[in-house]
PDB file of C-alpha atoms and ligand atoms in Angstrom:
ATOM      1  CA  MET F 164      85.278 125.976  91.024  1.00 45.00           C
ATOM      2  CA  THR F 165      83.241 124.027  88.472  1.00 57.00           C
ATOM      3  CA  SER F 166      80.028 125.078  86.917  1.00 82.00           C
ATOM      4  CA  ARG F 167      78.839 121.180  86.544  1.00 93.00           C
ATOM      5  CA  THR F 168      76.250 120.446  88.120  1.00 96.00           C
ATOM      6  CA  LEU F 169      76.866 116.966  89.930  1.00 97.00           C
ATOM      7  CA  GLY F 170      73.673 114.392  90.933  1.00 98.00           C
ATOM      8  CA  ILE F 171      74.485 112.199  93.785  1.00 98.00           C
ATOM      9  CA  ILE F 172      72.244 109.396  93.841  1.00 98.00           C
ATOM     10  CA  GLY F 173      72.077 108.131  97.583  1.00 97.00           C
ATOM     11  CA  GLY F 174      74.095 111.449  98.778  1.00 96.00           C
ATOM     12  CA  THR F 175      73.274 111.832 102.527  1.00 95.00           C
ATOM     13  CA  GLY F 176      74.918 107.817 102.753  1.00 94.00           C
ATOM     14  CA  TRP F 177      77.975 107.367 104.505  1.00 92.00           C
ATOM     15  CA  LEU F 178      80.726 107.424 101.758  1.00 95.00           C
ATOM     16  CA  GLY F 179      77.562 110.013  99.434  1.00 96.00           C
ATOM     17  CA  ARG F 180      77.379 113.356 102.288  1.00 95.00           C
ATOM     18  CA  ALA F 181      81.041 113.115 103.307  1.00 96.00           C
ATOM     19  CA  ILE F 182      82.346 113.376  99.496  1.00 97.00           C
ATOM     20  CA  ALA F 183      79.371 116.157  99.103  1.00 96.00           C
ATOM     21  CA  GLU F 184      80.319 118.055 102.264  1.00 96.00           C
ATOM     22  CA  ALA F 185      84.051 118.292 100.998  1.00 97.00           C
ATOM     23  CA  LEU F 186      83.095 119.214  98.181  1.00 97.00           C
ATOM     24  CA  LEU F 187      81.213 122.300  98.985  1.00 96.00           C
ATOM     25  CA  ASP F 188      84.427 122.853 102.361  1.00 96.00           C
ATOM     26  CA  ARG F 189      86.639 123.139  99.107  1.00 96.00           C
ATOM     27  CA  HIS F 190      84.842 125.277  96.989  1.00 96.00           C
ATOM     28  CA  PHE F 191      85.365 122.652  94.236  1.00 97.00           C
ATOM     29  CA  ILE F 192      80.800 122.909  93.898  1.00 96.00           C
ATOM     30  CA  LYS F 193      79.084 125.645  94.203  1.00 95.00           C
ATOM     31  CA  PRO F 194      75.679 124.686  96.474  1.00 95.00           C
ATOM     32  CA  GLU F 195      73.560 125.401  93.729  1.00 95.00           C
ATOM     33  CA  CYS F 196      75.485 122.900  91.842  1.00 96.00           C
ATOM     34  CA  LEU F 197      75.185 120.207  93.881  1.00 97.00           C
ATOM     35  CA  LEU F 198      71.708 118.008  93.736  1.00 97.00           C
ATOM     36  CA  LEU F 199      71.307 115.062  96.318  1.00 97.00           C
ATOM     37  CA  SER F 200      68.870 112.343  96.537  1.00 96.00           C
ATOM     38  CA  ASN F 201      67.792 109.772  99.015  1.00 95.00           C
ATOM     39  CA  ARG F 202      64.219 107.979  99.822  1.00 95.00           C
ATOM     40  CA  SER F 203      64.011 109.180 103.368  1.00 93.00           C
ATOM     41  CA  GLY F 204      64.257 112.793 103.340  1.00 88.00           C
ATOM     42  CA  GLY F 205      66.496 114.964 106.118  1.00 77.00           C
ATOM     43  CA  SER F 206      69.986 115.792 104.330  1.00 69.00           C
ATOM     44  CA  GLY F 207      71.587 118.461 106.697  1.00 73.00           C
ATOM     45  CA  VAL F 208      74.663 118.672 104.258  1.00 82.00           C
ATOM     46  CA  GLY F 209      75.125 122.080 103.581  1.00 77.00           C
ATOM     47  CA  ALA F 210      72.740 125.606 103.104  1.00 81.00           C
ATOM     48  CA  GLY F 211      71.621 125.832  99.384  1.00 88.00           C
ATOM     49  CA  VAL F 212      72.123 121.690  98.805  1.00 92.00           C
ATOM     50  CA  ARG F 213      68.607 120.517  97.167  1.00 94.00           C
ATOM     51  CA  LEU F 214      67.903 117.002  98.152  1.00 95.00           C
ATOM     52  CA  LEU F 215      65.049 114.940  95.878  1.00 95.00           C
ATOM     53  CA  ALA F 216      63.566 112.152  96.195  1.00 94.00           C
ATOM     54  CA  ASP F 217      63.094 111.866  92.391  1.00 97.00           C
ATOM     55  CA  ASN F 218      66.186 110.027  91.211  1.00 98.00           C
ATOM     56  CA  GLN F 219      65.015 110.640  87.152  1.00 98.00           C
ATOM     57  CA  GLN F 220      64.762 114.542  88.729  1.00 97.00           C
ATOM     58  CA  LEU F 221      68.233 114.604  89.930  1.00 98.00           C
ATOM     59  CA  VAL F 222      69.162 113.277  86.451  1.00 98.00           C
ATOM     60  CA  ASP F 223      67.176 115.163  83.972  1.00 98.00           C
ATOM     61  CA  GLN F 224      68.791 118.781  86.477  1.00 97.00           C
ATOM     62  CA  SER F 225      72.441 117.023  86.537  1.00 97.00           C
ATOM     63  CA  ASP F 226      75.307 117.323  84.403  1.00 96.00           C
ATOM     64  CA  ILE F 227      76.824 114.308  85.911  1.00 97.00           C
ATOM     65  CA  VAL F 228      74.988 111.596  88.060  1.00 98.00           C
ATOM     66  CA  MET F 229      77.397 109.444  90.703  1.00 98.00           C
ATOM     67  CA  LEU F 230      75.666 106.356  92.128  1.00 98.00           C
ATOM     68  CA  SER F 231      76.620 106.388  96.189  1.00 98.00           C
ATOM     69  CA  ILE F 232      73.872 103.922  96.692  1.00 98.00           C
ATOM     70  CA  ARG F 233      74.410 100.149  97.897  1.00 96.00           C
ATOM     71  CA  PRO F 234      74.703  97.319  95.059  1.00 94.00           C
ATOM     72  CA  GLU F 235      71.400  95.694  96.230  1.00 94.00           C
ATOM     73  CA  GLN F 236      69.654  99.045  95.789  1.00 96.00           C
ATOM     74  CA  PHE F 237      71.073  99.491  92.414  1.00 97.00           C
ATOM     75  CA  ARG F 238      68.910  97.077  91.580  1.00 94.00           C
ATOM     76  CA  GLU F 239      65.972  98.787  92.096  1.00 94.00           C
ATOM     77  CA  LEU F 240      67.066 101.965  90.935  1.00 96.00           C
ATOM     78  CA  ARG F 241      65.439 103.154  87.969  1.00 95.00           C
ATOM     79  CA  ILE F 242      66.744 106.190  85.745  1.00 97.00           C
ATOM     80  CA  ASN F 243      67.358 106.944  82.287  1.00 98.00           C
ATOM     81  CA  ALA F 244      71.009 108.574  82.190  1.00 98.00           C
ATOM     82  CA  ARG F 245      71.064 108.748  78.363  1.00 97.00           C
ATOM     83  CA  GLY F 246      73.948 111.219  77.156  1.00 95.00           C
ATOM     84  CA  LYS F 247      75.430 111.889  80.785  1.00 96.00           C
ATOM     85  CA  PRO F 248      78.257 110.457  82.481  1.00 96.00           C
ATOM     86  CA  VAL F 249      77.618 108.302  85.741  1.00 98.00           C
ATOM     87  CA  ILE F 250      80.247 108.120  88.328  1.00 98.00           C
ATOM     88  CA  SER F 251      79.568 104.874  90.569  1.00 98.00           C
ATOM     89  CA  LEU F 252      80.934 104.522  93.563  1.00 98.00           C
ATOM     90  CA  MET F 253      79.911 100.930  93.533  1.00 97.00           C
ATOM     91  CA  ALA F 254      81.630  98.127  94.263  1.00 96.00           C
ATOM     92  CA  GLY F 255      80.886  94.596  92.369  1.00 95.00           C
ATOM     93  CA  VAL F 256      78.635  96.284  89.675  1.00 97.00           C
ATOM     94  CA  SER F 257      80.832  96.551  86.246  1.00 97.00           C
ATOM     95  CA  ALA F 258      80.439  99.238  83.912  1.00 97.00           C
ATOM     96  CA  ALA F 259      78.469  97.216  81.906  1.00 97.00           C
ATOM     97  CA  ALA F 260      75.823  96.372  83.894  1.00 97.00           C
ATOM     98  CA  ILE F 261      75.581 100.352  85.037  1.00 98.00           C
ATOM     99  CA  SER F 262      75.704 101.550  81.030  1.00 98.00           C
ATOM    100  CA  ALA F 263      72.412  98.608  80.328  1.00 97.00           C
ATOM    101  CA  ALA F 264      70.739  99.772  83.516  1.00 97.00           C
ATOM    102  CA  THR F 265      71.004 103.616  83.193  1.00 98.00           C
ATOM    103  CA  GLY F 266      71.290 103.924  79.219  1.00 97.00           C
ATOM    104  CA  ALA F 267      75.162 106.375  80.285  1.00 97.00           C
ATOM    105  CA  ALA F 268      77.426 104.979  77.250  1.00 96.00           C
ATOM    106  CA  THR F 269      80.155 106.663  79.690  1.00 96.00           C
ATOM    107  CA  VAL F 270      80.677 105.204  83.199  1.00 98.00           C
ATOM    108  CA  VAL F 271      83.271 106.143  85.917  1.00 98.00           C
ATOM    109  CA  ARG F 272      83.842 103.156  88.001  1.00 98.00           C
ATOM    110  CA  ALA F 273      85.524 105.059  91.084  1.00 98.00           C
ATOM    111  CA  MET F 274      86.786 103.262  94.521  1.00 98.00           C
ATOM    112  CA  PRO F 275      87.139 105.338  96.967  1.00 98.00           C
ATOM    113  CA  ASN F 276      86.726 103.730 101.182  1.00 97.00           C
ATOM    114  CA  ALA F 277      85.822 104.975 104.323  1.00 95.00           C
ATOM    115  CA  ALA F 278      88.891 107.469 104.959  1.00 96.00           C
ATOM    116  CA  VAL F 279      86.280 109.993 103.056  1.00 96.00           C
ATOM    117  CA  GLU F 280      85.680 111.034 106.556  1.00 94.00           C
ATOM    118  CA  ILE F 281      88.789 112.277 107.388  1.00 96.00           C
ATOM    119  CA  ARG F 282      89.937 112.998 104.137  1.00 97.00           C
ATOM    120  CA  GLN F 283      92.587 110.199 103.582  1.00 96.00           C
ATOM    121  CA  ALA F 284      90.959 108.123 101.325  1.00 97.00           C
ATOM    122  CA  TYR F 285      92.684 106.790  98.589  1.00 98.00           C
ATOM    123  CA  THR F 286      90.622 106.481  95.437  1.00 98.00           C
ATOM    124  CA  PRO F 287      91.272 104.698  92.136  1.00 98.00           C
ATOM    125  CA  TRP F 288      88.740 105.239  89.480  1.00 98.00           C
ATOM    126  CA  PHE F 289      88.725 103.945  85.626  1.00 98.00           C
ATOM    127  CA  SER F 290      86.664 106.198  83.045  1.00 98.00           C
ATOM    128  CA  THR F 291      84.894 103.261  79.901  1.00 96.00           C
ATOM    129  CA  ALA F 292      84.713 106.552  76.955  1.00 94.00           C
ATOM    130  CA  SER F 293      88.293 108.347  77.076  1.00 90.00           C
ATOM    131  CA  LEU F 294      87.636 111.445  78.297  1.00 92.00           C
ATOM    132  CA  ASP F 295      89.128 114.706  77.493  1.00 92.00           C
ATOM    133  CA  GLU F 296      91.557 116.861  79.234  1.00 94.00           C
ATOM    134  CA  GLN F 297      89.287 119.129  81.223  1.00 94.00           C
ATOM    135  CA  ASP F 298      86.890 116.287  82.426  1.00 93.00           C
ATOM    136  CA  ALA F 299      89.509 114.477  83.899  1.00 96.00           C
ATOM    137  CA  GLN F 300      90.860 116.408  85.863  1.00 97.00           C
ATOM    138  CA  TRP F 301      87.948 117.546  87.638  1.00 97.00           C
ATOM    139  CA  ILE F 302      86.913 113.991  87.901  1.00 97.00           C
ATOM    140  CA  GLN F 303      90.466 113.573  89.618  1.00 98.00           C
ATOM    141  CA  GLY F 304      90.013 117.000  91.066  1.00 98.00           C
ATOM    142  CA  LEU F 305      86.595 116.080  92.760  1.00 98.00           C
ATOM    143  CA  PHE F 306      88.782 113.061  94.644  1.00 98.00           C
ATOM    144  CA  GLU F 307      91.248 114.639  95.990  1.00 98.00           C
ATOM    145  CA  CYS F 308      88.761 116.951  97.912  1.00 98.00           C
ATOM    146  CA  VAL F 309      88.656 113.508  99.790  1.00 98.00           C
ATOM    147  CA  GLY F 310      92.047 112.420  99.920  1.00 98.00           C
ATOM    148  CA  SER F 311      94.353 111.487  96.829  1.00 98.00           C
ATOM    149  CA  ALA F 312      93.295 109.902  93.267  1.00 98.00           C
ATOM    150  CA  ASP F 313      94.561 108.084  90.136  1.00 98.00           C
ATOM    151  CA  ALA F 314      93.033 107.261  87.032  1.00 98.00           C
ATOM    152  CA  VAL F 315      93.844 103.382  86.591  1.00 98.00           C
ATOM    153  CA  PRO F 316      94.489 101.787  83.131  1.00 96.00           C
ATOM    154  CA  ASP F 317      91.764  98.837  83.042  1.00 96.00           C
ATOM    155  CA  GLU F 318      88.192  97.874  84.672  1.00 97.00           C
ATOM    156  CA  ALA F 319      90.611  94.887  86.676  1.00 97.00           C
ATOM    157  CA  CYS F 320      92.255  97.151  88.398  1.00 98.00           C
ATOM    158  CA  ILE F 321      88.518  98.578  90.015  1.00 98.00           C
ATOM    159  CA  ASP F 322      87.872  95.418  90.984  1.00 97.00           C
ATOM    160  CA  TYR F 323      90.971  94.604  92.249  1.00 98.00           C
ATOM    161  CA  LEU F 324      91.646  97.283  94.354  1.00 98.00           C
ATOM    162  CA  SER F 325      88.117  96.931  95.649  1.00 98.00           C
ATOM    163  CA  ALA F 326      89.526  94.624  97.976  1.00 98.00           C
ATOM    164  CA  LEU F 327      92.877  96.457  98.912  1.00 98.00           C
ATOM    165  CA  SER F 328      92.559 100.093  99.148  1.00 97.00           C
ATOM    166  CA  GLY F 329      88.514 100.059  98.844  1.00 97.00           C
ATOM    167  CA  THR F 330      88.356  98.307 102.284  1.00 97.00           C
ATOM    168  CA  GLY F 331      89.532 101.623 103.816  1.00 94.00           C
ATOM    169  CA  PRO F 332      90.224 101.061 108.054  1.00 95.00           C
ATOM    170  CA  ALA F 333      89.389  97.118 107.632  1.00 97.00           C
ATOM    171  CA  PHE F 334      92.785  96.016 107.464  1.00 97.00           C
ATOM    172  CA  PRO F 335      94.551  98.132 110.368  1.00 97.00           C
ATOM    173  CA  ALA F 336      91.511  96.990 112.355  1.00 98.00           C
ATOM    174  CA  MET F 337      91.944  93.115 111.995  1.00 98.00           C
ATOM    175  CA  LEU F 338      95.560  93.763 112.514  1.00 97.00           C
ATOM    176  CA  GLN F 339      95.222  96.257 115.300  1.00 98.00           C
ATOM    177  CA  LEU F 340      92.422  93.638 117.288  1.00 98.00           C
ATOM    178  CA  ALA F 341      94.730  90.956 116.830  1.00 98.00           C
ATOM    179  CA  LEU F 342      97.778  92.527 118.206  1.00 98.00           C
ATOM    180  CA  THR F 343      95.454  93.456 121.190  1.00 98.00           C
ATOM    181  CA  ARG F 344      93.880  89.845 121.172  1.00 98.00           C
ATOM    182  CA  GLN F 345      97.177  88.310 121.555  1.00 98.00           C
ATOM    183  CA  ALA F 346      99.035  90.683 124.262  1.00 98.00           C
ATOM    184  CA  ILE F 347      96.201  90.152 126.229  1.00 98.00           C
ATOM    185  CA  ALA F 348      96.310  85.701 125.704  1.00 98.00           C
ATOM    186  CA  ALA F 349      99.748  86.651 126.998  1.00 98.00           C
ATOM    187  CA  GLY F 350      98.870  88.351 129.943  1.00 98.00           C
ATOM    188  CA  ILE F 351      99.175  92.240 129.368  1.00 98.00           C
ATOM    189  CA  PRO F 352      96.147  93.950 130.974  1.00 98.00           C
ATOM    190  CA  PRO F 353      93.274  94.544 129.071  1.00 98.00           C
ATOM    191  CA  ALA F 354      93.700  98.343 128.841  1.00 98.00           C
ATOM    192  CA  ILE F 355      97.338  98.443 127.791  1.00 98.00           C
ATOM    193  CA  ALA F 356      97.048  95.839 125.316  1.00 98.00           C
ATOM    194  CA  GLN F 357      94.598  97.863 123.731  1.00 98.00           C
ATOM    195  CA  ARG F 358      96.782 101.061 124.109  1.00 98.00           C
ATOM    196  CA  ALA F 359     100.280  99.426 122.477  1.00 98.00           C
ATOM    197  CA  ALA F 360      98.383  97.815 119.523  1.00 98.00           C
ATOM    198  CA  GLN F 361      96.764 100.902 119.013  1.00 98.00           C
ATOM    199  CA  GLY F 362     100.277 103.132 119.297  1.00 97.00           C
ATOM    200  CA  VAL F 363     101.371 100.610 116.494  1.00 97.00           C
ATOM    201  CA  VAL F 364      98.674 100.689 113.939  1.00 97.00           C
ATOM    202  CA  VAL F 365      97.576 104.393 114.563  1.00 96.00           C
ATOM    203  CA  GLY F 366     101.034 105.920 115.477  1.00 94.00           C
ATOM    204  CA  GLY F 367     103.272 103.665 113.688  1.00 94.00           C
ATOM    205  CA  GLY F 368     101.416 103.098 110.765  1.00 94.00           C
ATOM    206  CA  GLN F 369     101.524 107.337 110.741  1.00 94.00           C
ATOM    207  CA  MET F 370     105.451 107.263 110.119  1.00 94.00           C
ATOM    208  CA  LEU F 371     104.541 105.556 106.846  1.00 95.00           C
ATOM    209  CA  THR F 372     103.700 108.810 105.473  1.00 92.00           C
ATOM    210  CA  ARG F 373     107.884 110.029 106.162  1.00 94.00           C
ATOM    211  CA  HIS F 374     109.461 107.000 105.588  1.00 95.00           C
ATOM    212  CA  ASP F 375     109.900 103.759 102.856  1.00 96.00           C
ATOM    213  CA  PRO F 376     108.500 100.365 104.666  1.00 96.00           C
ATOM    214  CA  GLN F 377     111.014  98.436 102.872  1.00 96.00           C
ATOM    215  CA  GLN F 378     114.141 100.896 104.300  1.00 95.00           C
ATOM    216  CA  LEU F 379     112.325 100.924 107.458  1.00 93.00           C
ATOM    217  CA  ILE F 380     111.935  97.034 107.688  1.00 94.00           C
ATOM    218  CA  ASP F 381     116.312  96.923 106.338  1.00 93.00           C
ATOM    219  CA  SER F 382     116.844  99.622 109.420  1.00 92.00           C
ATOM    220  CA  LEU F 383     115.158  97.494 112.138  1.00 91.00           C
ATOM    221  CA  LEU F 384     116.013  94.046 110.405  1.00 90.00           C
ATOM    222  CA  GLY F 385     119.597  95.773 110.797  1.00 89.00           C
ATOM    223  CA  TYR F 386     119.293  95.272 114.974  1.00 89.00           C
ATOM    224  CA  ARG F 387     119.103  91.552 115.092  1.00 86.00           C
ATOM    225  CA  GLY F 388     116.938  92.336 117.933  1.00 93.00           C
ATOM    226  CA  VAL F 389     113.766  92.528 119.333  1.00 95.00           C
ATOM    227  CA  THR F 390     111.211  94.107 116.255  1.00 95.00           C
ATOM    228  CA  ALA F 391     113.942  91.535 113.602  1.00 95.00           C
ATOM    229  CA  ALA F 392     113.007  88.920 115.585  1.00 96.00           C
ATOM    230  CA  ALA F 393     108.754  89.988 115.325  1.00 96.00           C
ATOM    231  CA  LEU F 394     109.427  90.725 111.831  1.00 95.00           C
ATOM    232  CA  GLN F 395     111.413  87.516 111.406  1.00 93.00           C
ATOM    233  CA  SER F 396     108.439  85.278 112.034  1.00 95.00           C
ATOM    234  CA  MET F 397     105.827  87.130 110.349  1.00 95.00           C
ATOM    235  CA  VAL F 398     108.673  86.370 107.116  1.00 93.00           C
ATOM    236  CA  ASP F 399     109.171  82.784 107.554  1.00 95.00           C
ATOM    237  CA  ASP F 400     105.292  83.035 107.547  1.00 96.00           C
ATOM    238  CA  ASP F 401     104.888  84.087 104.281  1.00 97.00           C
ATOM    239  CA  ILE F 402     103.086  87.366 105.307  1.00 96.00           C
ATOM    240  CA  ASP F 403     102.724  88.640 101.405  1.00 97.00           C
ATOM    241  CA  ALA F 404     100.759  85.335 100.692  1.00 98.00           C
ATOM    242  CA  LEU F 405      98.362  85.799 103.554  1.00 97.00           C
ATOM    243  CA  MET F 406      97.568  89.687 102.932  1.00 97.00           C
ATOM    244  CA  GLY F 407      97.516  88.255  98.885  1.00 98.00           C
ATOM    245  CA  ARG F 408      94.775  85.518 100.018  1.00 98.00           C
ATOM    246  CA  ALA F 409      92.627  88.166 101.785  1.00 97.00           C
ATOM    247  CA  VAL F 410      92.966  90.507  98.926  1.00 98.00           C
ATOM    248  CA  GLU F 411      92.151  88.149  96.490  1.00 98.00           C
ATOM    249  CA  ALA F 412      88.884  86.238  98.664  1.00 97.00           C
ATOM    250  CA  GLY F 413      87.817  90.197  98.344  1.00 97.00           C
ATOM    251  CA  ALA F 414      88.131  91.008  94.593  1.00 97.00           C
ATOM    252  CA  GLN F 415      86.664  87.521  93.623  1.00 97.00           C
ATOM    253  CA  ILE F 416      83.450  89.316  94.777  1.00 96.00           C
ATOM    254  CA  ALA F 417      83.809  92.101  93.372  1.00 96.00           C
ATOM    255  CA  ARG F 418      84.928  90.623  90.391  1.00 96.00           C
ATOM    256  CA  ARG F 419      81.759  88.006  90.282  1.00 93.00           C
ATOM    257  CA  GLY F 420      79.110  90.851  91.479  1.00 86.00           C
ATOM    258  CA  MET F 421      77.060  91.377  94.730  1.00 74.00           C
TER     259      MET F 421
HETATM  260  N1  LIG Y 187      81.871 102.433 102.564  1.00 86.59           N
HETATM  261  C1  LIG Y 187      82.636 101.987 102.627  1.00 86.59           C
HETATM  262  O1  LIG Y 187      83.483 102.324 103.241  1.00 86.59           O
HETATM  263  C2  LIG Y 187      82.807 102.107 100.773  1.00 86.59           C
HETATM  264  C3  LIG Y 187      84.263 101.781 100.308  1.00 86.59           C
HETATM  265  C4  LIG Y 187      84.219 102.197  98.907  1.00 86.59           C
HETATM  266  C5  LIG Y 187      83.042 101.948  97.986  1.00 86.59           C
HETATM  267  N2  LIG Y 187      81.492 101.977  98.951  1.00 86.59           N
HETATM  268  C6  LIG Y 187      80.477 101.918  97.972  1.00 86.59           C
HETATM  269  O2  LIG Y 187      79.733 103.304  97.915  1.00 86.59           O
HETATM  270  C7  LIG Y 187      78.535 102.670  97.970  1.00 86.59           C
HETATM  271  C8  LIG Y 187      77.756 103.617  99.281  1.00 86.59           C
HETATM  272  O3  LIG Y 187      77.976 102.750 100.317  1.00 86.59           O
HETATM  273  P1  LIG Y 187      78.243 103.977 101.927  1.00 86.59           P
HETATM  274  O4  LIG Y 187      78.625 103.200 103.122  1.00 86.59           O
HETATM  275  O5  LIG Y 187      78.151 105.141 101.464  1.00 86.59           O
HETATM  276  O6  LIG Y 187      76.378 103.124 101.683  1.00 86.59           O
HETATM  277  P2  LIG Y 187      75.213 103.814 102.491  1.00 86.59           P
HETATM  278  O7  LIG Y 187      75.532 104.669 104.151  1.00 86.59           O
HETATM  279  O8  LIG Y 187      74.171 103.170 102.946  1.00 86.59           O
HETATM  280  O9  LIG Y 187      74.370 105.124 101.611  1.00 86.59           O
HETATM  281  C9  LIG Y 187      74.117 104.626 101.282  1.00 86.59           C
HETATM  282  C10 LIG Y 187      72.369 105.765 100.539  1.00 86.59           C
HETATM  283  O10 LIG Y 187      72.113 105.502  99.790  1.00 86.59           O
HETATM  284  C11 LIG Y 187      70.258 105.897  99.794  1.00 86.59           C
HETATM  285  N3  LIG Y 187      69.893 105.040  98.804  1.00 86.59           N
HETATM  286  C12 LIG Y 187      69.408 103.584  98.805  1.00 86.59           C
HETATM  287  N4  LIG Y 187      68.368 103.640  97.698  1.00 86.59           N
HETATM  288  C13 LIG Y 187      68.104 105.032  96.912  1.00 86.59           C
HETATM  289  C14 LIG Y 187      67.545 105.299  96.000  1.00 86.59           C
HETATM  290  N5  LIG Y 187      67.114 104.304  95.514  1.00 86.59           N
HETATM  291  N6  LIG Y 187      67.846 106.360  95.605  1.00 86.59           N
HETATM  292  C15 LIG Y 187      67.941 107.270  96.315  1.00 86.59           C
HETATM  293  N7  LIG Y 187      69.274 107.050  97.498  1.00 86.59           N
HETATM  294  C16 LIG Y 187      68.986 105.961  98.059  1.00 86.59           C
HETATM  295  C17 LIG Y 187      70.308 105.664 101.055  1.00 86.59           C
HETATM  296  O11 LIG Y 187      69.815 107.012 101.913  1.00 86.59           O
HETATM  297  P3  LIG Y 187      67.583 106.417 101.771  1.00 86.59           P
HETATM  298  O12 LIG Y 187      67.805 105.204 102.835  1.00 86.59           O
HETATM  299  O13 LIG Y 187      67.137 107.434 102.725  1.00 86.59           O
HETATM  300  O14 LIG Y 187      67.257 106.209 100.620  1.00 86.59           O
HETATM  301  C18 LIG Y 187      71.342 105.563 101.742  1.00 86.59           C
HETATM  302  O15 LIG Y 187      71.741 106.754 102.353  1.00 86.59           O
HETATM  303  C19 LIG Y 187      78.172 101.499  97.579  1.00 86.59           C
HETATM  304  O16 LIG Y 187      78.038 101.142  96.883  1.00 86.59           O
HETATM  305  C20 LIG Y 187      79.333 100.755  98.802  1.00 86.59           C
HETATM  306  O17 LIG Y 187      79.956  99.514  97.793  1.00 86.59           O
HETATM  307  C21 LIG Y 187      81.894 102.300 100.080  1.00 86.59           C
END
């Protein structure tokens, strides 16, 4: 349990709310040390958590400020956070832009994903200023409340990873839909196609928590059968390059800004 006061601007949105709820559930923070703000009112995040309409008031009453608003909403945000660390969850907004707009000298860019909802997000984070051991542990601990996390060596990693881990369920959802559509086109009844594809992505995906992916593929290729033929077709079509192009397309947007 920490005694730092955390203020989350946009704390009732998808990410902000999931993080706030996890911090309380995991006893990482006391309700009285958590402040949230939004423009529309109505929080519903745990008793004792204060919801403010005035962002500057939230900043003034917080030790650490988190920005969990969308990049386009950030353009309208007017706060002075000079002297306070600001943690931004925004994709495509550089630490320099955040520092210029808020006055904060220490900006931490962190990139969780939608799996905060089930507390299985992966969050890379980067701080513009060197942090002491306690502060680094606090930030690491905060993101471990919603999954796993790593400090990364530079901000460029955050922009690239925004398009990789930041996309959360997007890639598996795309894979599941592609498999479903192709199965339907091959004559499999739609409901069966959907369940079969979901089994691959969700059920099969869970096996990766217990097995090394390369070892799995090597052992499946060893059968020289149905699975091996399917895998070889993906290798022949250069699946690495396909995935690389997809991530790079997103990363370019993250680097350029939104
Ligand atoms: N969702 C993801 O998977 C994901 C993954 C990685 C990173 N991110 C980043 O996380 C950030 C938040 O995403 P999200 O999905 O949580 O968005 P969201 O659900 O739209 O939440 C944003 C919240 O900010 C509040 N807000 C907007 N302007 C405000 C202001 N001026 N003052 C106070 N509150 C304000 C909104 O509430 P009101 O309308 O009531 O003000 C809203 O609840 C984004 O920058 C996104 O790039 C999201």
